[in-house]
Amino acid sequence: MATLTADITEKLVYQRPDALADLYTHYCPGCTHGTAHRLVAEVLSELGMQEDAVLVASVGCSVFSYKYFDVDAAEAAHGRACAMATGVKRVNPDKIVFTYQGDGDLASIGLAETMHAAIRGENITVIFLNNAIYGMTGGQMAPTTLPGQHTTSSPFGRDIKLTGNPIHIAEILGSIPGTAYSVRRSMHDARHVIQAKKAIQTAFEAQQKGLGFSVVELLSSCPTNWKMTPNEALSWVRDNMVPTYPLGDYKVHEELQSKRGRGR
Amino acid sequence: MATGRIVIDVERCKGCELCLEACPQDVISLADTFNAKGYRPALLADPNHACTGCALCAVVCPDACITVFRDVPTPKAQVALEV
């Protein structure tokens, strides 16, 4: 037995991806922004895109994402990431251009830019984090806030008669002809994180093939503003967000059909 | 069953406990000490070598502070096992 132990060697199974900068992030403990950063960085490293990638960063909790990814990046005005990415991609068609936006940036102030980028069929990739709340400004109601959800600006729960219903971005963008790939994934447990990574990979491959607009909506947690522990917040995503925002593929280009995921 | 180990970057860890929940072997716990940012980092408490190197902790870690190693028996060791 002692001989056996001496003959065992180790292999590296997982390490921090190269495309993440060697910095400490400002995200709260347990925030799935970090998970999404890691997944995007892993995909960029694995597809060999790190040198060619250009990130267009957004405003919101992810405002410093240009520092956290070790790729070329530009910071867009609030909500205008898809418009800026359009320009970057048209001037540099050989680059892999992607935006990283939250629900306040993409689904609220930047909805027009996002919709029109998809309608024009811009060949860019959008990573969209939906945590059902405005995180950076202190937990106000977002367009994605669930009916009845308590936030600092809907202290008695979101009243849909007064403030409308939550917006389903993956479905809306999936209905646009210019969109090549539109899916919703969650990050509430290890299995779903792995599925989210596959979707992000497919989205970047769609851009590489020049198929058009690709978007991955990721259901995320906000433990601080939801006033929960990180694990409670992930359970809340599973129990409340996933039923409201069903996971699945809403648009998959014919050339990507083999990449269709179950997503559930 | 495969065995392995994890190395946690304690200064990067924010003590969010997501890896504690994800670990199927329950071999990760929070340290009693604090890191420079004031968080209690996660650490591998694995006296019975129960860690399988499955990397589920690394998959859920939001701060990418876990490195995972898995033990690989060399061909020589496999021969010894068969004998």
mmCIF file of C-alpha atoms in Angstrom:
data_model
loop_
_atom_site.group_PDB
_atom_site.id
_atom_site.type_symbol
_atom_site.label_atom_id
_atom_site.label_comp_id
_atom_site.label_asym_id
_atom_site.label_seq_id
_atom_site.Cartn_x
_atom_site.Cartn_y
_atom_site.Cartn_z
ATOM 1 C CA MET A 1 0.000 0.000 0.000
ATOM 2 C CA ALA A 2 2.872 2.345 0.778
ATOM 3 C CA THR A 3 4.334 1.685 -2.663
ATOM 4 C CA LEU A 4 0.990 2.505 -4.226
ATOM 5 C CA THR A 5 0.776 5.872 -2.460
ATOM 6 C CA ALA A 6 4.256 6.755 -3.647
ATOM 7 C CA ASP A 7 3.263 6.039 -7.239
ATOM 8 C CA ILE A 8 0.210 8.257 -7.256
ATOM 9 C CA THR A 9 0.566 11.592 -8.997
ATOM 10 C CA GLU A 10 -1.808 14.482 -9.150
ATOM 11 C CA LYS A 11 -3.453 16.095 -12.110
ATOM 12 C CA LEU A 12 -4.827 19.588 -12.146
ATOM 13 C CA VAL A 13 -8.605 19.402 -12.509
ATOM 14 C CA TYR A 14 -9.549 23.041 -12.172
ATOM 15 C CA GLN A 15 -7.806 26.364 -11.814
ATOM 16 C CA ARG A 16 -8.721 30.016 -12.113
ATOM 17 C CA PRO A 17 -9.013 30.919 -15.830
ATOM 18 C CA ASP A 18 -6.344 33.132 -17.437
ATOM 19 C CA ALA A 19 -8.918 35.545 -18.812
ATOM 20 C CA LEU A 20 -9.772 36.720 -15.282
ATOM 21 C CA ALA A 21 -7.495 39.498 -14.077
ATOM 22 C CA ASP A 22 -5.579 38.897 -10.861
ATOM 23 C CA LEU A 23 -7.733 41.274 -8.836
ATOM 24 C CA TYR A 24 -10.131 41.006 -5.937
ATOM 25 C CA THR A 25 -13.639 41.822 -7.127
ATOM 26 C CA HIS A 26 -15.877 44.289 -5.296
ATOM 27 C CA TYR A 27 -18.873 41.944 -5.499
ATOM 28 C CA CYS A 28 -20.639 40.941 -2.294
ATOM 29 C CA PRO A 29 -19.960 37.451 -0.888
ATOM 30 C CA GLY A 30 -21.943 34.853 -2.827
ATOM 31 C CA CYS A 31 -22.898 37.205 -5.679
ATOM 32 C CA THR A 32 -23.311 35.232 -8.897
ATOM 33 C CA HIS A 33 -21.742 38.072 -10.883
ATOM 34 C CA GLY A 34 -18.472 36.407 -9.918
ATOM 35 C CA THR A 35 -19.705 33.059 -11.224
ATOM 36 C CA ALA A 36 -20.756 34.632 -14.524
ATOM 37 C CA HIS A 37 -17.376 36.396 -14.833
ATOM 38 C CA ARG A 38 -15.656 33.081 -14.269
ATOM 39 C CA LEU A 39 -17.788 31.263 -16.853
ATOM 40 C CA VAL A 40 -17.194 33.907 -19.518
ATOM 41 C CA ALA A 41 -13.473 33.891 -18.762
ATOM 42 C CA GLU A 42 -13.329 30.096 -18.950
ATOM 43 C CA VAL A 43 -15.118 30.095 -22.308
ATOM 44 C CA LEU A 44 -12.838 32.808 -23.719
ATOM 45 C CA SER A 45 -9.775 30.856 -22.557
ATOM 46 C CA GLU A 46 -11.037 27.523 -23.863
ATOM 47 C CA LEU A 47 -12.064 28.887 -27.276
ATOM 48 C CA GLY A 48 -8.732 30.742 -27.569
ATOM 49 C CA MET A 49 -10.519 34.073 -27.903
ATOM 50 C CA GLN A 50 -8.835 35.984 -25.098
ATOM 51 C CA GLU A 51 -6.547 37.954 -27.429
ATOM 52 C CA ASP A 52 -9.341 38.798 -29.885
ATOM 53 C CA ALA A 53 -12.127 39.558 -27.419
ATOM 54 C CA VAL A 54 -13.394 43.064 -26.763
ATOM 55 C CA LEU A 55 -15.667 43.580 -23.776
ATOM 56 C CA VAL A 56 -18.095 46.470 -23.700
ATOM 57 C CA ALA A 57 -18.794 46.996 -20.028
ATOM 58 C CA SER A 58 -22.042 48.324 -18.642
ATOM 59 C CA VAL A 59 -23.182 50.370 -15.689
ATOM 60 C CA GLY A 60 -24.531 48.712 -12.580
ATOM 61 C CA CYS A 61 -22.838 46.311 -10.192
ATOM 62 C CA SER A 62 -20.858 45.070 -13.207
ATOM 63 C CA VAL A 63 -19.451 48.552 -13.859
ATOM 64 C CA PHE A 64 -15.897 47.421 -13.093
ATOM 65 C CA SER A 65 -16.065 44.321 -15.273
ATOM 66 C CA TYR A 66 -13.584 45.959 -17.664
ATOM 67 C CA LYS A 67 -11.004 45.610 -14.889
ATOM 68 C CA TYR A 68 -11.900 42.068 -13.920
ATOM 69 C CA PHE A 69 -11.553 40.498 -17.369
ATOM 70 C CA ASP A 70 -8.060 40.349 -18.808
ATOM 71 C CA VAL A 71 -9.307 41.324 -22.277
ATOM 72 C CA ASP A 72 -9.554 44.572 -24.226
ATOM 73 C CA ALA A 73 -12.514 46.544 -22.975
ATOM 74 C CA ALA A 74 -14.442 49.769 -23.232
ATOM 75 C CA GLU A 75 -16.944 51.252 -20.813
ATOM 76 C CA ALA A 76 -20.261 52.300 -22.323
ATOM 77 C CA ALA A 77 -22.635 54.946 -21.047
ATOM 78 C CA HIS A 78 -25.486 53.529 -18.980
ATOM 79 C CA GLY A 79 -27.552 51.178 -21.146
ATOM 80 C CA ARG A 80 -25.643 51.855 -24.352
ATOM 81 C CA ALA A 81 -23.403 48.785 -24.349
ATOM 82 C CA CYS A 82 -25.129 47.146 -27.344
ATOM 83 C CA ALA A 83 -24.914 50.393 -29.348
ATOM 84 C CA MET A 84 -21.224 50.760 -28.533
ATOM 85 C CA ALA A 85 -20.597 47.078 -29.260
ATOM 86 C CA THR A 86 -22.241 47.604 -32.660
ATOM 87 C CA GLY A 87 -19.659 50.251 -33.486
ATOM 88 C CA VAL A 88 -16.752 48.227 -32.135
ATOM 89 C CA LYS A 89 -17.804 45.151 -34.102
ATOM 90 C CA ARG A 90 -18.411 47.036 -37.358
ATOM 91 C CA VAL A 91 -15.016 48.718 -37.190
ATOM 92 C CA ASN A 92 -13.261 45.529 -36.068
ATOM 93 C CA PRO A 93 -15.229 42.665 -37.621
ATOM 94 C CA ASP A 94 -12.450 40.206 -36.773
ATOM 95 C CA LYS A 95 -12.773 40.807 -33.043
ATOM 96 C CA ILE A 96 -15.077 38.899 -30.730
ATOM 97 C CA VAL A 97 -17.222 41.656 -29.233
ATOM 98 C CA PHE A 98 -19.400 40.998 -26.214
ATOM 99 C CA THR A 99 -21.297 43.029 -23.665
ATOM 100 C CA TYR A 100 -21.824 42.141 -20.025
ATOM 101 C CA GLN A 101 -24.965 43.790 -18.686
ATOM 102 C CA GLY A 102 -27.320 43.557 -15.766
ATOM 103 C CA ASP A 103 -31.081 43.938 -15.807
ATOM 104 C CA GLY A 104 -31.001 47.624 -14.937
ATOM 105 C CA ASP A 105 -28.649 48.353 -17.811
ATOM 106 C CA LEU A 106 -30.071 46.028 -20.473
ATOM 107 C CA ALA A 107 -33.745 45.633 -19.626
ATOM 108 C CA SER A 108 -34.445 49.134 -18.329
ATOM 109 C CA ILE A 109 -32.445 52.115 -19.571
ATOM 110 C CA GLY A 110 -30.825 50.198 -22.415
ATOM 111 C CA LEU A 111 -33.845 48.327 -23.739
ATOM 112 C CA ALA A 112 -34.011 50.386 -26.953
ATOM 113 C CA GLU A 113 -30.332 49.866 -27.766
ATOM 114 C CA THR A 114 -30.578 46.148 -27.015
ATOM 115 C CA MET A 115 -33.743 45.655 -29.076
ATOM 116 C CA HIS A 116 -32.390 47.535 -32.063
ATOM 117 C CA ALA A 117 -29.044 45.740 -31.977
ATOM 118 C CA ALA A 118 -31.002 42.479 -32.178
ATOM 119 C CA ILE A 119 -33.359 43.848 -34.843
ATOM 120 C CA ARG A 120 -30.357 44.890 -36.954
ATOM 121 C CA GLY A 121 -28.921 41.427 -36.369
ATOM 122 C CA GLU A 122 -25.623 42.775 -35.095
ATOM 123 C CA ASN A 123 -23.065 40.014 -34.807
ATOM 124 C CA ILE A 124 -22.341 40.537 -31.096
ATOM 125 C CA THR A 125 -22.765 38.473 -27.943
ATOM 126 C CA VAL A 126 -24.676 39.736 -24.930
ATOM 127 C CA ILE A 127 -24.268 38.256 -21.462
ATOM 128 C CA PHE A 128 -27.314 39.401 -19.520
ATOM 129 C CA LEU A 129 -27.558 38.947 -15.766
ATOM 130 C CA ASN A 130 -31.061 39.047 -14.346
ATOM 131 C CA ASN A 131 -31.208 39.332 -10.573
ATOM 132 C CA ALA A 132 -34.675 40.913 -10.384
ATOM 133 C CA ILE A 133 -33.446 44.030 -8.583
ATOM 134 C CA TYR A 134 -31.278 47.123 -8.999
ATOM 135 C CA GLY A 135 -28.207 46.011 -7.079
ATOM 136 C CA MET A 136 -25.752 48.913 -7.246
ATOM 137 C CA THR A 137 -28.193 51.656 -6.257
ATOM 138 C CA GLY A 138 -29.491 49.832 -3.198
ATOM 139 C CA GLY A 139 -32.143 47.318 -4.124
ATOM 140 C CA GLN A 140 -34.880 49.231 -5.935
ATOM 141 C CA MET A 141 -37.542 47.624 -8.112
ATOM 142 C CA ALA A 142 -36.326 46.684 -11.594
ATOM 143 C CA PRO A 143 -38.374 45.817 -14.701
ATOM 144 C CA THR A 144 -37.477 42.215 -13.899
ATOM 145 C CA THR A 145 -38.687 42.322 -10.276
ATOM 146 C CA LEU A 146 -41.133 39.502 -9.581
ATOM 147 C CA PRO A 147 -44.799 40.248 -8.760
ATOM 148 C CA GLY A 148 -45.089 40.706 -5.016
ATOM 149 C CA GLN A 149 -41.321 40.975 -4.496
ATOM 150 C CA HIS A 150 -40.267 43.362 -1.737
ATOM 151 C CA THR A 151 -37.689 45.969 -2.718
ATOM 152 C CA THR A 152 -36.781 49.360 -1.268
ATOM 153 C CA SER A 153 -39.078 51.061 -3.791
ATOM 154 C CA SER A 154 -41.852 48.452 -3.522
ATOM 155 C CA PRO A 155 -41.829 47.854 0.247
ATOM 156 C CA PHE A 156 -45.262 46.190 0.177
ATOM 157 C CA GLY A 157 -44.365 43.958 -2.761
ATOM 158 C CA ARG A 158 -44.487 44.724 -6.491
ATOM 159 C CA ASP A 159 -48.073 45.595 -7.430
ATOM 160 C CA ILE A 160 -48.478 44.548 -11.076
ATOM 161 C CA LYS A 161 -51.597 46.698 -11.461
ATOM 162 C CA LEU A 162 -49.497 49.755 -10.686
ATOM 163 C CA THR A 163 -46.072 48.836 -12.064
ATOM 164 C CA GLY A 164 -46.711 46.193 -14.698
ATOM 165 C CA ASN A 165 -45.372 42.709 -15.150
ATOM 166 C CA PRO A 166 -41.772 41.488 -15.221
ATOM 167 C CA ILE A 167 -40.046 41.641 -18.606
ATOM 168 C CA HIS A 168 -38.951 38.399 -20.277
ATOM 169 C CA ILE A 169 -35.893 39.391 -22.255
ATOM 170 C CA ALA A 170 -34.848 35.968 -23.593
ATOM 171 C CA GLU A 171 -38.318 35.373 -25.067
ATOM 172 C CA ILE A 172 -38.556 38.870 -26.565
ATOM 173 C CA LEU A 173 -35.109 38.782 -28.158
ATOM 174 C CA GLY A 174 -35.733 35.196 -29.278
ATOM 175 C CA SER A 175 -38.709 36.383 -31.328
ATOM 176 C CA ILE A 176 -36.557 38.741 -33.435
ATOM 177 C CA PRO A 177 -35.333 37.427 -36.829
ATOM 178 C CA GLY A 178 -31.861 38.981 -36.388
ATOM 179 C CA THR A 179 -31.224 36.921 -33.267
ATOM 180 C CA ALA A 180 -29.227 33.740 -33.813
ATOM 181 C CA TYR A 181 -29.208 32.467 -30.259
ATOM 182 C CA SER A 182 -31.344 33.422 -27.273
ATOM 183 C CA VAL A 183 -31.508 31.231 -24.194
ATOM 184 C CA ARG A 184 -32.144 31.529 -20.472
ATOM 185 C CA ARG A 185 -30.047 29.681 -17.941
ATOM 186 C CA SER A 186 -29.693 29.835 -14.165
ATOM 187 C CA MET A 187 -26.718 29.650 -11.823
ATOM 188 C CA HIS A 188 -28.412 28.362 -8.674
ATOM 189 C CA ASP A 189 -26.519 25.073 -8.419
ATOM 190 C CA ALA A 190 -23.524 23.306 -9.929
ATOM 191 C CA ARG A 191 -25.542 21.522 -12.626
ATOM 192 C CA HIS A 192 -27.120 24.734 -13.847
ATOM 193 C CA VAL A 193 -23.789 26.576 -13.721
ATOM 194 C CA ILE A 194 -22.350 23.943 -16.076
ATOM 195 C CA GLN A 195 -25.356 24.332 -18.401
ATOM 196 C CA ALA A 196 -24.913 28.114 -18.290
ATOM 197 C CA LYS A 197 -21.303 27.729 -19.342
ATOM 198 C CA LYS A 198 -22.295 25.601 -22.338
ATOM 199 C CA ALA A 199 -24.800 28.250 -23.392
ATOM 200 C CA ILE A 200 -22.180 31.005 -23.126
ATOM 201 C CA GLN A 201 -19.848 28.900 -25.251
ATOM 202 C CA THR A 202 -22.543 28.426 -27.900
ATOM 203 C CA ALA A 203 -23.269 32.155 -27.900
ATOM 204 C CA PHE A 204 -19.631 32.961 -28.645
ATOM 205 C CA GLU A 205 -19.534 30.266 -31.321
ATOM 206 C CA ALA A 206 -22.590 31.869 -32.937
ATOM 207 C CA GLN A 207 -20.681 35.124 -33.191
ATOM 208 C CA GLN A 208 -17.575 33.340 -34.496
ATOM 209 C CA LYS A 209 -19.696 31.825 -37.285
ATOM 210 C CA GLY A 210 -21.229 35.224 -38.046
ATOM 211 C CA LEU A 211 -24.783 34.059 -37.441
ATOM 212 C CA GLY A 212 -26.046 37.226 -35.780
ATOM 213 C CA PHE A 213 -27.085 38.509 -32.366
ATOM 214 C CA SER A 214 -26.582 36.060 -29.502
ATOM 215 C CA VAL A 215 -27.782 36.539 -25.945
ATOM 216 C CA VAL A 216 -27.589 34.424 -22.802
ATOM 217 C CA GLU A 217 -29.855 35.470 -19.933
ATOM 218 C CA LEU A 218 -28.500 34.226 -16.617
ATOM 219 C CA LEU A 219 -30.734 34.138 -13.548
ATOM 220 C CA SER A 220 -28.617 35.491 -10.722
ATOM 221 C CA SER A 221 -28.828 36.150 -7.028
ATOM 222 C CA CYS A 222 -28.417 39.339 -5.036
ATOM 223 C CA PRO A 223 -28.002 38.176 -1.422
ATOM 224 C CA THR A 224 -27.365 41.676 -0.060
ATOM 225 C CA ASN A 225 -30.423 43.422 -1.495
ATOM 226 C CA TRP A 226 -32.671 40.392 -1.150
ATOM 227 C CA LYS A 227 -31.511 40.336 2.507
ATOM 228 C CA MET A 228 -30.659 36.634 2.483
ATOM 229 C CA THR A 229 -27.592 34.469 2.962
ATOM 230 C CA PRO A 230 -25.919 33.444 -0.327
ATOM 231 C CA ASN A 231 -27.325 29.916 -0.094
ATOM 232 C CA GLU A 232 -30.832 31.166 0.745
ATOM 233 C CA ALA A 233 -30.611 33.499 -2.238
ATOM 234 C CA LEU A 234 -29.784 30.616 -4.582
ATOM 235 C CA SER A 235 -32.745 28.661 -3.177
ATOM 236 C CA TRP A 236 -34.892 31.738 -3.836
ATOM 237 C CA VAL A 237 -33.708 31.774 -7.460
ATOM 238 C CA ARG A 238 -34.697 28.115 -7.774
ATOM 239 C CA ASP A 239 -38.070 28.449 -6.046
ATOM 240 C CA ASN A 240 -39.250 31.866 -7.254
ATOM 241 C CA MET A 241 -37.275 33.115 -10.249
ATOM 242 C CA VAL A 242 -37.139 29.915 -12.295
ATOM 243 C CA PRO A 243 -40.958 29.453 -12.267
ATOM 244 C CA THR A 244 -41.404 33.077 -13.414
ATOM 245 C CA TYR A 245 -38.521 33.004 -15.892
ATOM 246 C CA PRO A 246 -38.604 29.491 -17.389
ATOM 247 C CA LEU A 247 -35.205 28.156 -18.402
ATOM 248 C CA GLY A 248 -34.840 27.060 -21.985
ATOM 249 C CA ASP A 249 -33.808 27.811 -25.558
ATOM 250 C CA TYR A 250 -35.925 30.525 -27.168
ATOM 251 C CA LYS A 251 -34.042 30.841 -30.440
ATOM 252 C CA VAL A 252 -31.367 28.519 -31.763
ATOM 253 C CA HIS A 253 -30.043 29.093 -35.298
ATOM 254 C CA GLU A 254 -30.187 26.060 -37.617
ATOM 255 C CA GLU A 255 -26.399 25.831 -37.604
ATOM 256 C CA LEU A 256 -26.427 25.557 -33.809
ATOM 257 C CA GLN A 257 -29.135 22.917 -33.458
ATOM 258 C CA SER A 258 -26.620 20.346 -32.234
ATOM 259 C CA LYS A 259 -25.847 22.722 -29.349
ATOM 260 C CA ARG A 260 -29.448 22.880 -28.208
ATOM 261 C CA GLY A 261 -29.538 22.318 -24.459
ATOM 262 C CA ARG A 262 -32.211 21.015 -22.218
ATOM 263 C CA GLY A 263 -31.650 24.019 -19.996
ATOM 264 C CA ARG A 264 -33.740 22.728 -17.141
ATOM 265 C CA MET B 1 -13.088 6.105 -5.508
ATOM 266 C CA ALA B 2 -10.861 8.822 -6.783
ATOM 267 C CA THR B 3 -9.247 11.035 -4.220
ATOM 268 C CA GLY B 4 -8.173 14.616 -4.509
ATOM 269 C CA ARG B 5 -7.649 17.871 -2.735
ATOM 270 C CA ILE B 6 -8.448 21.519 -3.157
ATOM 271 C CA VAL B 7 -6.361 24.612 -2.521
ATOM 272 C CA ILE B 8 -8.283 27.733 -1.535
ATOM 273 C CA ASP B 9 -6.905 31.221 -2.077
ATOM 274 C CA VAL B 10 -7.822 32.408 1.414
ATOM 275 C CA GLU B 11 -7.231 36.095 0.678
ATOM 276 C CA ARG B 12 -9.609 35.965 -2.299
ATOM 277 C CA CYS B 13 -12.303 33.928 -0.491
ATOM 278 C CA LYS B 14 -15.280 35.892 0.851
ATOM 279 C CA GLY B 15 -16.689 33.112 3.035
ATOM 280 C CA CYS B 16 -19.996 32.936 1.132
ATOM 281 C CA GLU B 17 -20.398 29.220 1.989
ATOM 282 C CA LEU B 18 -21.634 28.232 -1.489
ATOM 283 C CA CYS B 19 -18.885 25.590 -1.699
ATOM 284 C CA LEU B 20 -19.927 24.155 1.683
ATOM 285 C CA GLU B 21 -23.391 23.529 0.277
ATOM 286 C CA ALA B 22 -22.088 22.160 -3.042
ATOM 287 C CA CYS B 23 -19.559 19.717 -1.556
ATOM 288 C CA PRO B 24 -20.987 16.167 -1.737
ATOM 289 C CA GLN B 25 -18.438 14.919 0.815
ATOM 290 C CA ASP B 26 -18.944 17.751 3.349
ATOM 291 C CA VAL B 27 -15.224 18.286 3.747
ATOM 292 C CA ILE B 28 -15.179 22.083 3.415
ATOM 293 C CA SER B 29 -15.725 24.330 6.427
ATOM 294 C CA LEU B 30 -15.116 27.936 7.370
ATOM 295 C CA ALA B 31 -11.904 28.874 9.123
ATOM 296 C CA ASP B 32 -11.957 30.273 12.666
ATOM 297 C CA THR B 33 -9.583 33.017 11.549
ATOM 298 C CA PHE B 34 -10.117 36.032 9.335
ATOM 299 C CA ASN B 35 -8.409 37.059 6.129
ATOM 300 C CA ALA B 36 -7.186 40.587 5.367
ATOM 301 C CA LYS B 37 -10.652 41.648 4.153
ATOM 302 C CA GLY B 38 -12.305 40.415 7.353
ATOM 303 C CA TYR B 39 -13.973 37.330 5.902
ATOM 304 C CA ARG B 40 -13.730 33.836 7.363
ATOM 305 C CA PRO B 41 -12.361 31.895 4.391
ATOM 306 C CA ALA B 42 -13.361 28.360 3.482
ATOM 307 C CA LEU B 43 -10.838 25.616 4.083
ATOM 308 C CA LEU B 44 -10.521 21.930 3.328
ATOM 309 C CA ALA B 45 -11.021 19.946 6.544
ATOM 310 C CA ASP B 46 -10.470 16.456 5.231
ATOM 311 C CA PRO B 47 -8.733 14.200 7.788
ATOM 312 C CA ASN B 48 -10.069 10.999 6.144
ATOM 313 C CA HIS B 49 -9.094 11.981 2.568
ATOM 314 C CA ALA B 50 -12.749 11.927 1.514
ATOM 315 C CA CYS B 51 -12.304 14.658 -1.127
ATOM 316 C CA THR B 52 -12.777 13.119 -4.571
ATOM 317 C CA GLY B 53 -11.556 16.101 -6.585
ATOM 318 C CA CYS B 54 -14.993 16.395 -8.214
ATOM 319 C CA ALA B 55 -14.525 20.178 -8.571
ATOM 320 C CA LEU B 56 -18.168 21.001 -7.764
ATOM 321 C CA CYS B 57 -16.902 23.526 -5.196
ATOM 322 C CA ALA B 58 -14.882 25.244 -7.916
ATOM 323 C CA VAL B 59 -17.891 25.204 -10.264
ATOM 324 C CA VAL B 60 -20.022 27.197 -7.819
ATOM 325 C CA CYS B 61 -17.272 29.462 -6.409
ATOM 326 C CA PRO B 62 -18.123 33.046 -7.422
ATOM 327 C CA ASP B 63 -14.610 34.276 -6.726
ATOM 328 C CA ALA B 64 -12.698 31.574 -8.594
ATOM 329 C CA CYS B 65 -10.471 30.986 -5.593
ATOM 330 C CA ILE B 66 -10.478 27.171 -5.599
ATOM 331 C CA THR B 67 -7.875 25.074 -7.407
ATOM 332 C CA VAL B 68 -8.684 21.361 -7.643
ATOM 333 C CA PHE B 69 -6.286 18.445 -7.918
ATOM 334 C CA ARG B 70 -7.204 14.809 -8.424
ATOM 335 C CA ASP B 71 -4.915 11.891 -7.666
ATOM 336 C CA VAL B 72 -4.059 9.771 -10.677
ATOM 337 C CA PRO B 73 -2.626 6.300 -10.180
ATOM 338 C CA THR B 74 0.332 5.838 -12.504
ATOM 339 C CA PRO B 75 0.376 2.783 -14.804
ATOM 340 C CA LYS B 76 2.960 1.274 -12.464
ATOM 341 C CA ALA B 77 0.605 1.600 -9.527
ATOM 342 C CA GLN B 78 -2.216 -0.030 -11.471
ATOM 343 C CA VAL B 79 -0.020 -3.010 -12.206
ATOM 344 C CA ALA B 80 0.795 -3.282 -8.511
ATOM 345 C CA LEU B 81 -2.924 -3.235 -7.738
ATOM 346 C CA GLU B 82 -3.657 -6.097 -10.129
ATOM 347 C CA VAL B 83 -0.902 -8.197 -8.587
#
